[in-house]
Coordinates of C-alpha atoms and ligand atoms in Angstrom, one line a residue:
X1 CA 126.7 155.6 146.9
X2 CA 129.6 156.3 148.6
X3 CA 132.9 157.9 147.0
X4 CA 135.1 155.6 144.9
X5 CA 137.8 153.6 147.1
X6 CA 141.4 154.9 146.0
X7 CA 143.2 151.5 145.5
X8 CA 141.9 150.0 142.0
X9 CA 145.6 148.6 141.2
X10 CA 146.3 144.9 142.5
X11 CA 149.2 144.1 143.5
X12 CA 148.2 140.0 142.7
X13 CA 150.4 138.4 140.5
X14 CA 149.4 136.8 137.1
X15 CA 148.6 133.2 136.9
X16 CA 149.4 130.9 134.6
X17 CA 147.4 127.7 134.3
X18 CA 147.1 124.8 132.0
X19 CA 144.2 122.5 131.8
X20 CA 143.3 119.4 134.5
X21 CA 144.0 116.7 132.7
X22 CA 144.2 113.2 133.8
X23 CA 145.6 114.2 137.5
X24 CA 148.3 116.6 135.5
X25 CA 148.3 120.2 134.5
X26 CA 148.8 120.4 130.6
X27 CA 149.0 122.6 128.0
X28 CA 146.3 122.8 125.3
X29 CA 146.6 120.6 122.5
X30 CA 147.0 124.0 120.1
X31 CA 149.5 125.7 122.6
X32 CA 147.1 128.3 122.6
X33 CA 146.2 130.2 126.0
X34 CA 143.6 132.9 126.9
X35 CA 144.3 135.9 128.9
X36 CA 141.4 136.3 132.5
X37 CA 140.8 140.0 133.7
X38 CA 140.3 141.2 137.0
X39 CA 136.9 142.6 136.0
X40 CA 137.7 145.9 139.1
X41 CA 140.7 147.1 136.9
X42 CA 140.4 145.6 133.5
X43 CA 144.1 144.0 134.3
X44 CA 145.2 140.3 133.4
X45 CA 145.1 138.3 136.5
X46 CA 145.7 135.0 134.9
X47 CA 146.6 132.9 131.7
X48 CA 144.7 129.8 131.0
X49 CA 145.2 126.7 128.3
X50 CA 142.5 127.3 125.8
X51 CA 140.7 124.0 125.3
X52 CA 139.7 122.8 122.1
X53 CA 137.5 119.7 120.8
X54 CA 141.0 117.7 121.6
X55 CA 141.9 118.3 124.9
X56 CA 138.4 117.9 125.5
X57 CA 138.4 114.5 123.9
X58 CA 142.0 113.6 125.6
X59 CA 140.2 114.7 129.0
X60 CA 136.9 112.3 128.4
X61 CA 138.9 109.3 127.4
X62 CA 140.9 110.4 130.9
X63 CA 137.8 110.2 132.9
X64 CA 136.1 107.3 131.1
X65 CA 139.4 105.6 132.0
X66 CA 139.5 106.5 135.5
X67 CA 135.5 105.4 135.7
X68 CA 135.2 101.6 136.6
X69 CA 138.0 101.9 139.6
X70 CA 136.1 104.7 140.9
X71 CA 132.6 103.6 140.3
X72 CA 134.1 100.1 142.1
X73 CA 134.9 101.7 145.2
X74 CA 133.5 101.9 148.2
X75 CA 130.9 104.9 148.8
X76 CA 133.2 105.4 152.3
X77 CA 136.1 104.8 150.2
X78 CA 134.6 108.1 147.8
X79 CA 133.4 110.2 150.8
X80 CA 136.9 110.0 152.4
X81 CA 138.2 111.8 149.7
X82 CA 135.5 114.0 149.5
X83 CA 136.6 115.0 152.9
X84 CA 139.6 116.0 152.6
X85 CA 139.2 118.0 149.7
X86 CA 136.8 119.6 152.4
X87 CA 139.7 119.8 154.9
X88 CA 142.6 121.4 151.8
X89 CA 139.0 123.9 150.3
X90 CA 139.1 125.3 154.1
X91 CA 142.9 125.0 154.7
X92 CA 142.9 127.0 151.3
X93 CA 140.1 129.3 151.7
X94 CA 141.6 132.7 152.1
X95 CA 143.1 132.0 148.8
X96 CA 140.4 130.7 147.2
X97 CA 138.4 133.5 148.5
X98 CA 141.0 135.7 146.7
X99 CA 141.1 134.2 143.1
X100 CA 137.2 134.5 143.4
X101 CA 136.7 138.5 143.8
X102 CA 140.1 138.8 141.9
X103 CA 138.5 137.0 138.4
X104 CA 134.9 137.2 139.5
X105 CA 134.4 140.5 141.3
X106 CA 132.6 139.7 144.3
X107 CA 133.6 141.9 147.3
X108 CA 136.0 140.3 149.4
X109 CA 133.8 139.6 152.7
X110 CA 131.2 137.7 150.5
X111 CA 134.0 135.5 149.4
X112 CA 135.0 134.9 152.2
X113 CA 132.0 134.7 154.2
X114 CA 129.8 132.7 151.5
X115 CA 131.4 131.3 148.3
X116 CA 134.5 129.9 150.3
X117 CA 132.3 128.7 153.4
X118 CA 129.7 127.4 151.2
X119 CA 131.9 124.9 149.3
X120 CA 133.4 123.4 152.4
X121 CA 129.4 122.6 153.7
X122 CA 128.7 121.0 150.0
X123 CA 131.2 118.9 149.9
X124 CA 131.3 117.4 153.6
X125 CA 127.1 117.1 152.7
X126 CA 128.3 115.2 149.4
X127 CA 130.7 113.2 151.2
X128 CA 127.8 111.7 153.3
X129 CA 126.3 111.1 150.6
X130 CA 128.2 108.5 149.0
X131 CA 127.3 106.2 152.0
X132 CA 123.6 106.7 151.1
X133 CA 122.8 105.7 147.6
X134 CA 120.6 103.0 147.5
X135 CA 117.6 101.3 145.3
X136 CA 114.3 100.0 146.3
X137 CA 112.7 96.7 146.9
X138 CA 109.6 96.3 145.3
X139 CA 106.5 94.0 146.1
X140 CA 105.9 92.8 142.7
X141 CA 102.8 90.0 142.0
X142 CA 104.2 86.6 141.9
X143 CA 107.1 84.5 142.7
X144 CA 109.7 87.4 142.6
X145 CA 111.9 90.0 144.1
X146 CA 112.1 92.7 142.0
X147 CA 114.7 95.5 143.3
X148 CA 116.5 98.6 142.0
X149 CA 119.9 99.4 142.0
X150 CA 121.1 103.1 141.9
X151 CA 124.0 103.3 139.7
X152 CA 126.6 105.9 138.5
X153 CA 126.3 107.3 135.1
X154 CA 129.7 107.2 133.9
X155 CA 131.4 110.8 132.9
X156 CA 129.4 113.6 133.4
X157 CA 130.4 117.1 132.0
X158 CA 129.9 120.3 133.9
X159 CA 129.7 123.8 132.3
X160 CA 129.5 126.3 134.9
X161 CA 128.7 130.2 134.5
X162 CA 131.1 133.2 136.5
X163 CA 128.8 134.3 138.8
X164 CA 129.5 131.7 141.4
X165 CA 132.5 129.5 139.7
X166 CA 133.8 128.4 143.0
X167 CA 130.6 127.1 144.6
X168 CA 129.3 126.3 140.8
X169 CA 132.3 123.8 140.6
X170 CA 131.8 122.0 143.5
X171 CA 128.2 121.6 143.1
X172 CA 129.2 119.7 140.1
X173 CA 131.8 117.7 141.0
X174 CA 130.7 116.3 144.2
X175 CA 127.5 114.8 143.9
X176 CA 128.7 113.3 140.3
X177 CA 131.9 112.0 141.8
X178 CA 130.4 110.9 145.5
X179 CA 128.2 108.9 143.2
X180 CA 130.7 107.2 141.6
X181 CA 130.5 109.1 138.4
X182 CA 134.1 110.6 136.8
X183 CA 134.0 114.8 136.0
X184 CA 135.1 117.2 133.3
X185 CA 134.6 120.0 134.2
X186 CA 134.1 123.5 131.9
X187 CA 134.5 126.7 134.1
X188 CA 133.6 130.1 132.4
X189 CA 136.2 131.8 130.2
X190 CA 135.2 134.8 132.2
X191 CA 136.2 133.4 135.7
X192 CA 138.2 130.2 136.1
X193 CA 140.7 130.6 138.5
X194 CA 139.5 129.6 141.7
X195 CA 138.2 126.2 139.7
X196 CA 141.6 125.3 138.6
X197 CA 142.9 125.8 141.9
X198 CA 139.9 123.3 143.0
X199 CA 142.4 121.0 140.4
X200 CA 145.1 121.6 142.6
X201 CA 143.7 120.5 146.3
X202 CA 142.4 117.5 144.3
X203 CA 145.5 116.4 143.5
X204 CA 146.7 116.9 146.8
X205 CA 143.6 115.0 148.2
X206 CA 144.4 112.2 146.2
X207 CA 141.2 112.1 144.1
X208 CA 142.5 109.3 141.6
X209 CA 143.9 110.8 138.0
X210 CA 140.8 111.3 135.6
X211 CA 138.2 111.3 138.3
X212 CA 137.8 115.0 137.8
X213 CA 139.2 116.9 134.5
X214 CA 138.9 120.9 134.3
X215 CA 139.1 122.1 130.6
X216 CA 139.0 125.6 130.3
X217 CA 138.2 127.4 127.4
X218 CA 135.1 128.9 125.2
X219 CA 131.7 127.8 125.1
X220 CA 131.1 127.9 121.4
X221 CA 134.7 125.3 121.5
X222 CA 135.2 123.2 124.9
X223 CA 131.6 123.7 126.2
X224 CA 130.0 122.7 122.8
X225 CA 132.6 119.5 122.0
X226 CA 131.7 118.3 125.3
X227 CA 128.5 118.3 124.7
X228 CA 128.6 116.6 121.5
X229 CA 131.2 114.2 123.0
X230 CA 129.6 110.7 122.2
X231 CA 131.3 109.3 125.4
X232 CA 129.9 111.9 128.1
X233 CA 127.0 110.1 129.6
X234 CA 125.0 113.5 131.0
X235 CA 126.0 117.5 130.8
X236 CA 124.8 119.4 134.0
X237 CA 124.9 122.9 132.6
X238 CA 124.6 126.4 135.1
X239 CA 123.7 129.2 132.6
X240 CA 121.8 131.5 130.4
X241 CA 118.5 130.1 129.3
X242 CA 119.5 130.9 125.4
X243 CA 122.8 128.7 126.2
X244 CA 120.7 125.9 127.8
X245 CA 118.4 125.4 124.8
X246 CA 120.9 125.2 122.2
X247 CA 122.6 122.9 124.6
X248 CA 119.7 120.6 125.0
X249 CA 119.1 120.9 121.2
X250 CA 123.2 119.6 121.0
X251 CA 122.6 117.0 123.4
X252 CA 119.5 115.5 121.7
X253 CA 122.0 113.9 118.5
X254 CA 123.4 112.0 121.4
X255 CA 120.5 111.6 123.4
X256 CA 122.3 112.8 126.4
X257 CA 120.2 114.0 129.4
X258 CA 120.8 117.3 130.5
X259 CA 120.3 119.1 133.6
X260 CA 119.7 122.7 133.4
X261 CA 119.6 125.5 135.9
X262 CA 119.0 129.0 134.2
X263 CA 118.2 132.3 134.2
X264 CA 114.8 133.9 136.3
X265 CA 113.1 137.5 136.6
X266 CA 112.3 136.1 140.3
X267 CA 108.9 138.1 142.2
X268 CA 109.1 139.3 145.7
X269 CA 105.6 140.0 146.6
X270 CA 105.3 142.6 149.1
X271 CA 101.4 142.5 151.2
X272 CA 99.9 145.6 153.1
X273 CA 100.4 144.1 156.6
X274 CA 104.2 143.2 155.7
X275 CA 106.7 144.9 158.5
X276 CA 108.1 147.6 156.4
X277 CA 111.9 147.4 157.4
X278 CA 112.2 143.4 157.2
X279 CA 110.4 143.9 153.7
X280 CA 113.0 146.6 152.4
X281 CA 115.9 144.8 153.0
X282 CA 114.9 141.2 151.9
X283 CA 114.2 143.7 148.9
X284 CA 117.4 145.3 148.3
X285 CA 119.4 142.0 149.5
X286 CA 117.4 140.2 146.7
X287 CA 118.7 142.7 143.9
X288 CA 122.0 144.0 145.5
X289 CA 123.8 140.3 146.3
X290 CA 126.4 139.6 143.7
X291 CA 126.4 143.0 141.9
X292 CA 122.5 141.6 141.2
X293 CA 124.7 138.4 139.0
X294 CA 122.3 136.4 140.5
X295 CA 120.1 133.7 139.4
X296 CA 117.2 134.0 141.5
X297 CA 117.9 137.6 142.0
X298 CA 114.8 139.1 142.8
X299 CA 114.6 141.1 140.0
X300 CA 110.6 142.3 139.6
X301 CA 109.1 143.5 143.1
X302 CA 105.9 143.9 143.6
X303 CA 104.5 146.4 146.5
X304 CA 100.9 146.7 147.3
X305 CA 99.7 150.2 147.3
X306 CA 99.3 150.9 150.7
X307 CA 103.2 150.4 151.7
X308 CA 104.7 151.2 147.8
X309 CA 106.1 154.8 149.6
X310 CA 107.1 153.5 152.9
X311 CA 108.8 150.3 150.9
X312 CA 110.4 152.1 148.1
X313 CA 111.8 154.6 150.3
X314 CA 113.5 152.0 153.0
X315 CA 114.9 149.9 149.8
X316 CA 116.2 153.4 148.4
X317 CA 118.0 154.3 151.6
X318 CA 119.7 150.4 151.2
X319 CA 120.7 151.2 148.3
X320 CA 122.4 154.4 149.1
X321 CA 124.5 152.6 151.7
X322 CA 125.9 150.4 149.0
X323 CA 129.5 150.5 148.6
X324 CA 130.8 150.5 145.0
X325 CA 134.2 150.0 144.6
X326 CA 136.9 147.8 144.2
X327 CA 136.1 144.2 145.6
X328 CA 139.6 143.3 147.4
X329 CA 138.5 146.9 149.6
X330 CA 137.1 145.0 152.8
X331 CA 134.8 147.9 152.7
X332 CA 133.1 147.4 149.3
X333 CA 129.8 145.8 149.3
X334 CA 129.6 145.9 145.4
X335 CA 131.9 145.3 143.3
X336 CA 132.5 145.3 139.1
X337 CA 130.3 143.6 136.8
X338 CA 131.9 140.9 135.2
X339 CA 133.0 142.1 131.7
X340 CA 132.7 145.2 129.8
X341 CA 129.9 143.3 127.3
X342 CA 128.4 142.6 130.9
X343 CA 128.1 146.3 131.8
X344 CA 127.5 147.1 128.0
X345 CA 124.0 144.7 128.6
X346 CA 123.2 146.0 131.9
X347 CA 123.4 149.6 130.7
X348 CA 121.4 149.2 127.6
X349 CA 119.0 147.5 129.9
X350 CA 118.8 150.9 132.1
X351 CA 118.4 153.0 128.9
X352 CA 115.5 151.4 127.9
X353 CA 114.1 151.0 131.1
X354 CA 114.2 155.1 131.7
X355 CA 112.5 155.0 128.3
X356 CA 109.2 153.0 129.7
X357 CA 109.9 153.7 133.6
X358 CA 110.6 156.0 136.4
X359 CA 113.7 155.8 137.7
X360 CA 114.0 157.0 140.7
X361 CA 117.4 156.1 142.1
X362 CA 120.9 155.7 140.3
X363 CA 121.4 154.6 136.6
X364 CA 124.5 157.1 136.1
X365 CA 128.1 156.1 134.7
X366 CA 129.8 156.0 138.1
X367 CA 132.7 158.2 138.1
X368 CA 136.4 157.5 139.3
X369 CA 136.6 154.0 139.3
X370 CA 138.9 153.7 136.5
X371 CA 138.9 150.7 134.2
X372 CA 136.5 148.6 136.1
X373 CA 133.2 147.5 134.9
X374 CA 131.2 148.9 137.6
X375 CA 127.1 149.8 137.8
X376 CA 125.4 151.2 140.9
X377 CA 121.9 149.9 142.2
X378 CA 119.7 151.0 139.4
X379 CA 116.2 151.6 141.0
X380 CA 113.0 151.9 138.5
X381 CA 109.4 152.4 139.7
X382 CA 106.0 152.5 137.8
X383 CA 107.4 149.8 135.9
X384 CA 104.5 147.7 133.9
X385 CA 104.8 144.0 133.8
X386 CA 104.9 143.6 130.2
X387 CA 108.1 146.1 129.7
X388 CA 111.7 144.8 128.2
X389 CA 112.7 145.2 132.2
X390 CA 110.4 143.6 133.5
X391 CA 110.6 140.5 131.2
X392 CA 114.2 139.8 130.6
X393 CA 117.0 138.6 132.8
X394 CA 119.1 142.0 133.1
X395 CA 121.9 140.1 135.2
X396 CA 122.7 143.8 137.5
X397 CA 121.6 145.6 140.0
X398 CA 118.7 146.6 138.2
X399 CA 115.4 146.5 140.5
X400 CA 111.9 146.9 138.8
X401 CA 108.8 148.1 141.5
X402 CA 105.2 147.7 140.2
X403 CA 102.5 148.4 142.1
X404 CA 99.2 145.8 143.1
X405 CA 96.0 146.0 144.8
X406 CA 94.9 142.7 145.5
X407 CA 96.5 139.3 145.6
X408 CA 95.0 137.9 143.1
X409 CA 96.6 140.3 140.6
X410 CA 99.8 139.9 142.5
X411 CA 99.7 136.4 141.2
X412 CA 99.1 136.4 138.2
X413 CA 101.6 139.4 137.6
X414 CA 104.3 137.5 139.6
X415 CA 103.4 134.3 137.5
X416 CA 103.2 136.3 134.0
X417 CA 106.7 135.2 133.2
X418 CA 108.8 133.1 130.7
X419 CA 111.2 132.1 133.8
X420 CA 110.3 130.2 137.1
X421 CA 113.2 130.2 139.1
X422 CA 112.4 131.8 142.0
X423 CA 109.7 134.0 144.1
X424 CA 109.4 135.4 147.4
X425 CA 106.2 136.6 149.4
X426 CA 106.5 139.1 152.4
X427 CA 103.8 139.2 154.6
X428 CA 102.4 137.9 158.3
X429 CA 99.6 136.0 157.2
X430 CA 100.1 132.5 157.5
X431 CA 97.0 131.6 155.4
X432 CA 98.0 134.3 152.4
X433 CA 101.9 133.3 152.4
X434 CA 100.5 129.8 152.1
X435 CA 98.3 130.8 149.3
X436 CA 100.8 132.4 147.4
X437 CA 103.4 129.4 147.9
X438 CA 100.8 127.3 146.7
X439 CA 100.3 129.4 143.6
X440 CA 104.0 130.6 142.6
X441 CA 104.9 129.0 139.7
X442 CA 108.6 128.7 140.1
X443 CA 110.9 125.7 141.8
X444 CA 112.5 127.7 144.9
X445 CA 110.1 130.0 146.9
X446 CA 110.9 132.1 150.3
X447 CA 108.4 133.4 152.4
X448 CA 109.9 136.3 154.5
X449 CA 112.8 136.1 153.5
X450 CA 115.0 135.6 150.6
X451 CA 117.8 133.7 149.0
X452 CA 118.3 130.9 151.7
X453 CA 120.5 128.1 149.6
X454 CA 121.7 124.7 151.1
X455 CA 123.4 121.3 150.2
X456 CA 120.6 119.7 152.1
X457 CA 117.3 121.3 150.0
X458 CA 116.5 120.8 146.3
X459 CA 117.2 123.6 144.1
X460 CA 116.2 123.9 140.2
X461 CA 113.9 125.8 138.1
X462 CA 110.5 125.8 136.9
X463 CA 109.0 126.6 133.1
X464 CA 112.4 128.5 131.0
X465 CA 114.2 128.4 134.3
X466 CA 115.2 124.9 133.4
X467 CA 114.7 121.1 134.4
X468 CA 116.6 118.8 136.7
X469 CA 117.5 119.3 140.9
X470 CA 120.8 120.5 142.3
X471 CA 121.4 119.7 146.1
X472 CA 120.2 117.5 148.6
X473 CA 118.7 113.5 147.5
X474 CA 117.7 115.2 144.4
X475 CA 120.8 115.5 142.7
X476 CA 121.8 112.5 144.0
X477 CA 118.6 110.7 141.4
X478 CA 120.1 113.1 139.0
X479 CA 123.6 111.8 138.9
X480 CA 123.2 107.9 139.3
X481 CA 120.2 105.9 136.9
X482 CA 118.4 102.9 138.1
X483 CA 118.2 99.6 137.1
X484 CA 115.4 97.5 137.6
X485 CA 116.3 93.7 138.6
X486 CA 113.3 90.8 138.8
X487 CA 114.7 87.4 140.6
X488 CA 112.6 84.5 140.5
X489 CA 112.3 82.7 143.9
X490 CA 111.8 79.6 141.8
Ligands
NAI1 P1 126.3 131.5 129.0 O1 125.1 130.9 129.6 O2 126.4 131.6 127.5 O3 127.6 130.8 129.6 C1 127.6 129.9 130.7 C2 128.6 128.7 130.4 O4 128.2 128.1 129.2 C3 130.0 129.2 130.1 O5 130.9 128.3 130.7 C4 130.1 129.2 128.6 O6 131.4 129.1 128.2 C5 129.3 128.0 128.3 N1 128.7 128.0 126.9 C6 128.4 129.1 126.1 N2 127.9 128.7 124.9 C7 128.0 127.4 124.9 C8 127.7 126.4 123.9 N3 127.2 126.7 122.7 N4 127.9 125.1 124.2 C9 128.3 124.7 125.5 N5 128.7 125.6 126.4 C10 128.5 126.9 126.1 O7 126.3 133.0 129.7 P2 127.2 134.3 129.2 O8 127.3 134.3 127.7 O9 128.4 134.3 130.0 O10 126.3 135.5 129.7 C11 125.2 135.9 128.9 C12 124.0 136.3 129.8 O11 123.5 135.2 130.4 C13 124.4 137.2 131.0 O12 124.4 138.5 130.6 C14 123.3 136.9 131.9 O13 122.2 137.7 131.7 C15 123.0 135.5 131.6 N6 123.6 134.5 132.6 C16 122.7 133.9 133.5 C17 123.2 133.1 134.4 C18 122.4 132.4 135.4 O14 122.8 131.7 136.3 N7 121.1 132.7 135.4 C19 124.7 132.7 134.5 C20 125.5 133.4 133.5 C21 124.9 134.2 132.6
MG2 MG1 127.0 133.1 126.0

C-alpha cells in the first residue's frame, strides 16, 4: 500500500437538490432535506429533498399521467430521445464522472473510464431497442390467427444501491422508458448526485414531464411507499438480498412483480495448469474493483494445491500496488468505502475472519487518511468454506483463498452457497472450463477472465442472488407483458 495522498480536502462545492418531479425540481412535501457526504473526507457534498410516502405519491400520479402519451409514441419517436440523453450523458461526462467519486468514492479514472462510458453504451443500446419490441405469431389449430403483442407495463419504480448509482440509474430508466413504460426512480440516500443530475440532461433532452421522476430519500420511507404504491405496475430493485426479500414480501399485498438483482459470495476457480500471472490478476481485479463494492465481486477463490503459493503470492504483490487514497487523486486506485457503518461491517468482517483464518496481507486501520472511510485489500488464506467469510457478502476488499484438490470438490465448494450471482473458472482446458460452466450454479459465469458486463448480454442472479434479467432482450421481456390475441378468419 502506498503512502496516503496529501490532498483529502475538496475544494467541490455543496449541492443542493430537490426531487424530479413531473419534469420540475421540487422540494419535499415536508420541506425536509438530507445532508450526502463525500465518503474520502466525511464532508457534505450535497443537500437533497428527502422524500416521503407524498412526494412519492405526487411523483406516481406524475408518471401515470405522463404514461398513455408516451406509451403511444413511436418506438423511433422514444429512441430519439433516448439518444440524446446519450449525446448530453457524454457531453456531461466529466461532471458526471465527478459527482460519482465525489458521493460514491470510486477513484476518478474508473469514473471516468467505466461508470461514465458505460452509461452512454446503455442507453444508445436501449435506444435501439425501442424499434425492436415485438410479439409472436402463433400457428394455433383451427380457423385462427392467434398473435402476441409486447406491451409496456405502465410505471415502473427503480430503487438503486451506491455502488454504481450512475450506471444503476440508467439501467433502470432506459429499458423501462424505451419500452414505453414511465420511471420513478429511488437512488440511494448514500449516493444520489450523479442520478439527479441524470434529471437534469433529461430535461434538457426533452424527455416529456413525468416520463422519468427521481425521489430521493430513505429506504425504510420513499423506497418502501413505492413499493406499496397501489399504482406502480413493477419495482426493479438493485440491492442487498435482506432488502430484496422484505421487498418481494411488500410487493406481494399488491401483487406487483419484482425484479431483483442482489448480493453474491461469487467463486473464481483456479486449475493446476492455469497461467499463473493471468490467474493472479483476474484474482485481485475480481476483489479490488470498486473498493471490492461489487456485486459479483469475486469474493471466495479457490486455488488448487499445486499453484496455491505461486497464485497467492502474484495476487499479494497486486494488492500491494494498490493505491489507497483519496478518489479525485488521478493516482488512487482505491478509494473510501461508502459510509462509516460500511467500513464499521467490513472491519467486523476482518475481525472475525483473523479469528477462523490466516491472514496473510493487510487488515490494519490505514493510517493518515483522515476522516475518510478507507480499508486496504484484506487478504485471508486457509479460509474453510463454511466460515462467517466465506458465507456472507462482506461488500470490501476482503478476499477469502481456500485450497482444492480435485474438481469435483472445487464444485461443489464453489456451489455450497446461499448466493448465485457469479463464478469464474481459470484454466486452459476447454473440456474442464466447459465442465465447470456447465456445473456453476450462478446466472453470470466468466471463464478466464472476470467481470465482463454489457448492454447487449443478460445479467441476473441465480438461487438468493435474485430473479429477473437486466440487459440485452431480456430486460426488454422484463419491462413490457404480453398479450395474447386469437382472430377468427371466419
Ligand atoms: P440496501 O439493499 O438496503 O439498499 C439498496 C436500496 O434499497 C437503497 O436505495 C435503499 O434506500 C433501498 N431500501 C432499503 N430498505 C428498503 C425498503 N424497506 N423498501 C424499499 N427500499 C429500501 O443496502 P444498504 O443498506 O445500503 O447496504 C447494506 C449491505 O447490503 C451492504 O453492506 C452490502 O453488503 C449489501 N449491498 C449489496 C449490494 C449489491 O449490489 N449486492 C448493493 C448495496 C448493498
Ligand atoms: Mg439497508
Amino acid at each position: 500500500m502506498n503512502k496516503p495522498e496529501t490532498q483529502t480536502a475538496s475544494d467541490f462545492k455543496p449541492e443542493t437538490w430537490g426531487a424530479f418531479i413531473n419534469g420540475e425540481f421540487v422540494a419535499a412535501a415536508s420541506g425536509k432535506t438530507f445532508p450526502t457526504f463525500n465518503p474520502g473526507n466525511g464532508e457534505v457534498c450535497g443537500h437533497l429533498a428527502e422524500c416521503d410516502e407524498e412526494d412519492v405519491d405526487r411523483a406516481v400520479r406524475a408518471a401515470l399521467a405522463a404514461f398513455p402519451a408516451w406509451k403511444k409514441k413511436t418506438g423511433a419517436a422514444r429512441a430519439k430521445v433516448l439518444m440524446k440523453l446519450a449525446q448530453l450523458v457524454e457531453a456531461h461526462g466529466a461532471k458526471l464522472a465527478e459527482l460519482e467519486s465525489i458521493n460514491a468514492g470510486k477513484p476518478i479514472r474508473d469514473s471516468k473510464a467505466i461508470d461514465a462510458v458505460t452509461a452512454i453504451d446503455a442507453l444508445e443500446y436501449f435506444a435501439g431497442m425501442a424499434t425492436k419490441i415485438q410479439g409472436d405469431t402463433i400457428p394455433v389449430p383451427g380457423p385462427y390467427i392467434n398473435m402476441t403483442l409486447r406491451e409496456p407495463l405502465g410505471v415502473i419504480g427503480g430503487i438503486i444501491p451506491w455502488n454504481y448509482p450512475l450506471l444503476q440509474a440508467i439501467w433502470k430508466i432506459a429499458p423501462a422508458i424505451a419500452a414505453g413504460n414511465t420511471v420513478v426512480l429511488k437512488p440511494a440516500e448514500q449516493a444520489c448526485l450523479s442520478v439527479m443530475y441524470i434529471g437534469k440532461l433529461c430535461q434538457e433532452a426533452g424527455v416529456p414531464a413525468g416520463v422519468v421522476n427521481i425521489v430521493p430519500g430513505f429506504g425504510n420511507v420513499a423506497g418502501l411507499a413505492l413499493v406499496q404504491h397501489h399504482m406502480v405496475a413493477k419495482i426493479m430493485f438493485t440491492g442487498s438480498t435482506v432488502t430484496g426479500k422484505r421487498i418481494a414480501a411488500e410487493a406481494a399485498a399488491t401483487l406487483k412483480p419484482v425484479g431483483l438483482e442482489l448480493g453474491g459470495k461469487s467463486a473464481v476457480i483456479v486449475f493446476e495448469d492455469a497461467p499463473i500471472d493471468q490467474a493472479a490478476s483476474v484474482a485481485a481485479m475480481s476483489i479490488f474493483s470498486n473498493q471490492g463494492q461489487v456485486c459479483t465481486a469475486g469474493s471466495r477463490l479457490f486455488l488448487h494445491e499445486k499453484v496455491h503459493d505461486k497464485v497467492l503470492e502474484k495476487v499479494i504483490e497486486a494488492a500491494k500496488k494498490v493505491r489507497l487514497g483519496y478518489q479525485m487523486d488521478p493516482g488512487t486506485t482505491m478509494g473510501p468505502l461508502i459510509s462509516a457503518r460500511q467500513k464499521e461491517r467490513v472491519v467486523g468482517y476482518i475481525n472475525s475472519g483473523k479469528k477462523d483464518a490466516k491472514i496473510v496481507y493487510g487488515g490494519e486501520e490505514p493510517s493518515g487518511l483522515g476522516k475518510g472511510h478507507f480499508v486496504g485489500p484484506a487478504i485471508f488464506d486457509q479460509v474453510q468454506n463454511s466460515m462467517t467469510i466465506a458465507r456472507e457478502e462482506i461488500f470490501g476488499p476482503v478476499l477469502s483463498v481456500l485450497t482444492f484438490k480435485e474438481e469435483g470438490e472445487a464444485l461443489a465448494l464453489a456451489n455450497d452457497c446461499t448466493f448465485g450471482l457469479a463464478a469464474s473458472v481459470i484454466t486452459r482446458d476447454v473440456g474442464r472450463a466447459m465442465r465447470c460452466v456447465q456445473a456453476f450454479e450462478a446466472g453470470n459465469i466468466w471463464v478466464n477472465t472476470w467481470g465482463a458486463v454489457s448492454s447487449m448480454a443478460p445479467y441476473g442472479g441465480y438461487k438468493q442472488s435474485g430473479y429477473g434479467r437486466e440487459m440485452g432482450f431480456a430486460v426488454m421481456r422484463e419491462v413490457t407483458q404480453e398479450k395474447n390475441v386469437w382472430v377468427s378468419v371466419r
